[in-house]
């Protein structure tokens, strides 16, 4: 069973060594690694080239490719039937590829999903990880739409569903997942196939990421009701509640506090899992 690891990159010189150093430590090395570079202006390709004598690495340069196009170009070039996909901004657990692909010895298994943990260095990153990234306990495997940070499928599946949507710059993995589920059923969930993902490290980066994801969802018509509820809450309900608490009845503050605590209950639970080594002051800041 041959396996190809597919990665897309763009200006990842600062991070890419972490990913490829973790590839070298895999308990099961891929038979092929195909990286599609979308026209990096830094020395990403130069750094990648240094791994060519240690790994079965091919680098394809496709200027201007979005993530979908980059993945499709790399998968098309793959000789292996099993395609494993990850992103440049992650670090792989040593047994990630082995755990992710073991199930393919069963010919009935067509697609599998791994998972990811947060790899936070700063207080802000820990807060972001608790707020926006789920824990394994949050996942309902039958409804799980995996991130392409940790996913694998047969090349025939990719071909049958038409590949990743080239017309979509963001949320492309959700559309791809949905098409696979539509034709092949739910992903086989493998929680032990773990990658470590670092959340955005500044508010500016976070808002840009959120905007990109929201625009991708809008372009693809994804999660419309969820986004409408979120925007209604942030832009209308909260301002009206604050105004009412100030001008009508101060007890509304109490109702708002109860509603707010209910809303952030899951992030607080996640934070408790992430901060066990943090000092008290940092815990308070995260909350």
XYZ file of C-alpha atoms in Angstrom:
287
model
C 0.000 0.000 0.000
C 1.706 3.168 -1.217
C 0.945 6.501 0.416
C 1.474 10.015 -0.908
C 1.619 12.954 1.494
C 0.244 16.127 -0.121
C 1.003 19.637 1.157
C 0.430 23.124 -0.259
C 2.668 26.039 0.738
C 3.016 29.779 0.231
C 5.704 31.818 1.995
C 6.150 29.271 4.787
C 9.906 29.665 5.303
C 9.439 30.451 8.995
C 7.321 27.369 9.754
C 8.047 24.697 7.163
C 11.001 23.106 8.955
C 8.769 22.176 11.902
C 6.465 20.189 9.649
C 9.214 18.404 7.725
C 11.244 17.636 10.810
C 8.122 15.914 12.139
C 7.740 14.017 8.846
C 11.244 12.617 9.344
C 10.169 11.263 12.733
C 7.144 9.367 11.425
C 6.862 5.703 12.395
C 5.609 5.089 8.859
C 7.226 7.286 6.211
C 5.225 8.199 3.104
C 6.245 6.626 -0.203
C 5.830 10.003 -1.912
C 5.680 13.578 -0.707
C 4.385 16.128 -3.193
C 4.455 19.794 -2.242
C 2.758 22.395 -4.417
C 4.225 25.865 -3.894
C 1.910 28.687 -4.978
C 4.748 31.070 -5.833
C 6.510 31.780 -2.545
C 8.537 34.994 -2.463
C 10.664 33.891 0.492
C 13.052 30.923 0.605
C 10.389 28.259 1.219
C 11.404 26.224 -1.832
C 15.097 26.449 -0.922
C 14.390 25.118 2.564
C 12.203 22.335 1.176
C 14.909 21.304 -1.284
C 17.240 20.517 1.612
C 14.910 17.659 2.597
C 15.055 16.040 -0.843
C 18.007 13.822 0.077
C 16.196 12.565 3.192
C 12.654 12.116 1.908
C 10.938 11.057 -1.371
C 10.059 14.685 -2.062
C 8.804 16.381 -5.227
C 8.232 20.127 -5.345
C 5.804 21.548 -7.895
C 5.617 25.313 -8.389
C 2.276 26.692 -9.556
C 2.265 30.489 -9.267
C -1.013 31.929 -8.031
C -2.626 28.622 -7.103
C -5.145 28.720 -4.292
C -5.210 25.884 -1.751
C -7.696 23.823 -3.753
C -5.752 24.102 -6.989
C -2.482 23.341 -5.228
C -3.884 20.182 -3.673
C -5.475 19.071 -6.924
C -2.221 19.580 -8.838
C -0.285 17.589 -6.246
C -2.833 14.760 -6.060
C -3.015 14.510 -9.842
C 0.762 14.032 -9.909
C 0.703 11.331 -7.217
C 1.431 7.732 -8.168
C 0.062 6.315 -4.908
C -3.537 5.252 -4.369
C -3.680 6.502 -0.760
C -3.526 10.284 -0.387
C -2.796 11.848 3.016
C -3.227 15.613 3.310
C -1.902 18.095 5.843
C -1.019 21.792 6.045
C 2.257 23.667 6.305
C 1.423 25.235 9.665
C 1.231 22.011 11.665
C 3.511 19.518 13.390
C 2.751 15.820 13.012
C 2.657 13.429 15.935
C 5.193 10.619 15.331
C 2.519 7.992 14.639
C 0.216 10.319 12.684
C 0.597 8.808 9.215
C 0.651 5.232 10.468
C -2.503 5.692 12.534
C -4.233 7.669 9.801
C -3.655 5.112 7.041
C -3.713 1.719 8.799
C -7.428 1.324 8.102
C -6.858 1.288 4.344
C -5.760 -2.350 4.565
C -9.534 -2.870 4.579
C -10.574 -2.299 0.969
C -13.972 -1.075 2.124
C -12.419 1.958 3.824
C -12.372 4.843 1.354
C -11.761 7.944 3.487
C -10.576 8.666 7.024
C -10.297 11.687 9.290
C -7.694 12.420 11.930
C -7.736 15.204 14.481
C -5.628 18.092 15.773
C -4.526 19.542 19.090
C -3.577 23.126 19.809
C 0.118 23.942 20.044
C -0.009 27.282 21.846
C 3.024 29.255 22.998
C 1.536 32.569 24.142
C -1.368 33.489 26.412
C -3.286 34.895 23.454
C -2.807 31.684 21.464
C -4.099 29.631 24.403
C -7.185 31.851 24.600
C -7.771 31.534 20.853
C -7.304 27.789 20.998
C -9.914 27.491 23.742
C -12.329 29.783 21.901
C -12.261 28.539 18.319
C -10.766 25.030 18.250
C -12.730 21.983 19.453
C -11.495 19.309 21.811
C -11.836 15.633 21.024
C -14.821 15.502 23.418
C -16.647 18.046 21.245
C -16.547 15.814 18.175
C -19.521 13.749 17.087
C -17.828 11.404 14.661
C -20.889 10.809 12.475
C -21.216 14.549 11.814
C -17.516 15.410 11.697
C -16.263 17.441 8.732
C -12.488 17.054 9.027
C -10.008 19.800 8.398
C -7.513 18.988 5.673
C -4.811 19.347 8.312
C -5.395 15.653 9.036
C -7.266 13.624 6.442
C -6.676 10.756 4.008
C -8.608 9.158 1.171
C -8.163 6.956 -1.850
C -7.182 8.800 -5.010
C -10.180 7.231 -6.717
C -12.430 9.021 -4.199
C -10.809 12.371 -4.974
C -11.334 11.743 -8.684
C -14.931 10.608 -8.292
C -16.014 13.717 -6.341
C -14.222 16.085 -8.719
C -11.355 17.057 -6.427
C -11.142 20.108 -4.227
C -13.244 23.054 -5.536
C -10.834 25.226 -7.533
C -13.365 28.071 -7.503
C -13.149 28.440 -3.731
C -10.245 30.117 -1.914
C -11.401 29.324 1.639
C -13.581 26.638 3.288
C -12.599 24.387 0.406
C -12.108 21.391 2.670
C -15.690 21.649 3.969
C -17.136 21.531 0.445
C -14.808 18.633 -0.418
C -15.823 16.775 2.766
C -19.512 17.259 2.074
C -19.202 15.866 -1.433
C -17.306 12.816 -0.167
C -19.934 12.188 2.517
C -22.699 12.610 -0.048
C -21.209 9.907 -2.267
C -19.398 7.620 0.190
C -20.876 8.199 3.645
C -19.328 9.522 6.850
C -15.593 9.669 7.444
C -13.985 6.895 9.462
C -12.776 8.905 12.462
C -9.327 8.121 13.890
C -8.745 10.297 16.985
C -5.199 8.957 17.442
C -4.068 10.439 14.109
C -3.034 13.764 15.613
C -1.364 16.897 14.344
C -0.487 19.952 16.425
C -1.851 23.229 15.119
C -0.810 26.675 16.313
C -3.678 29.213 16.567
C -3.298 32.741 15.224
C -0.987 34.776 17.453
C -2.554 38.265 17.135
C -6.055 39.720 16.956
C -5.305 41.061 13.478
C -4.380 37.587 12.242
C -7.450 36.098 13.917
C -9.876 38.617 12.400
C -8.319 38.123 8.995
C -8.674 34.352 9.337
C -12.278 34.681 10.517
C -13.096 37.031 7.646
C -11.551 34.629 5.134
C -13.459 31.648 6.523
C -16.717 33.602 6.658
C -16.281 34.838 3.084
C -15.499 31.289 1.970
C -18.598 29.997 3.746
C -20.661 32.736 2.135
C -19.284 32.007 -1.323
C -20.078 28.317 -0.914
C -23.413 28.871 0.856
C -22.226 27.101 4.017
C -23.622 27.461 7.558
C -25.861 30.391 6.597
C -28.112 30.147 9.674
C -25.148 29.890 12.061
C -23.540 33.012 10.601
C -26.846 34.932 10.690
C -27.341 34.057 14.364
C -23.761 35.041 15.166
C -23.990 38.404 13.387
C -27.406 39.111 14.937
C -25.982 38.398 18.395
C -22.852 40.525 17.992
C -24.282 43.419 15.992
C -27.848 43.727 17.302
C -28.680 41.704 20.428
C -25.626 42.626 22.503
C -25.718 46.402 21.731
C -29.471 46.525 22.464
C -28.987 44.628 25.726
C -26.239 46.996 26.846
C -28.382 50.024 25.982
C -31.362 48.552 27.841
C -29.254 47.775 30.915
C -27.994 51.362 31.034
C -31.257 53.189 30.308
C -34.084 50.879 31.433
C -33.225 48.312 34.101
C -29.775 47.533 35.529
C -30.889 43.970 36.337
C -30.527 43.235 32.632
C -26.776 43.117 33.329
C -27.391 39.974 35.400
C -29.353 38.317 32.614
C -26.614 39.287 30.192
C -23.951 37.823 32.459
C -25.857 34.529 32.729
C -26.321 34.386 28.958
C -22.662 35.228 28.408
C -21.433 32.525 30.788
C -23.701 29.999 29.083
C -22.306 31.013 25.698
C -18.661 30.656 26.772
C -19.125 27.491 28.840
C -17.424 25.230 26.281
C -14.460 27.593 25.741
C -13.912 27.681 29.518
C -13.924 23.878 29.649
C -11.416 23.806 26.798
C -9.258 26.408 28.518
C -9.073 24.250 31.639
C -7.572 21.471 29.513
C -4.992 23.842 28.015
C -3.850 25.795 31.067
C -2.982 23.082 33.574
C 0.669 24.183 33.510
C -0.107 27.906 33.423
C 0.364 30.279 36.385
C -2.734 31.756 38.034
C -2.361 35.180 36.399
C -2.253 33.642 32.928
C -5.383 31.594 33.694
C -7.239 34.773 34.635
C -6.066 36.527 31.466
C -7.195 33.598 29.299
C -10.687 33.726 30.826
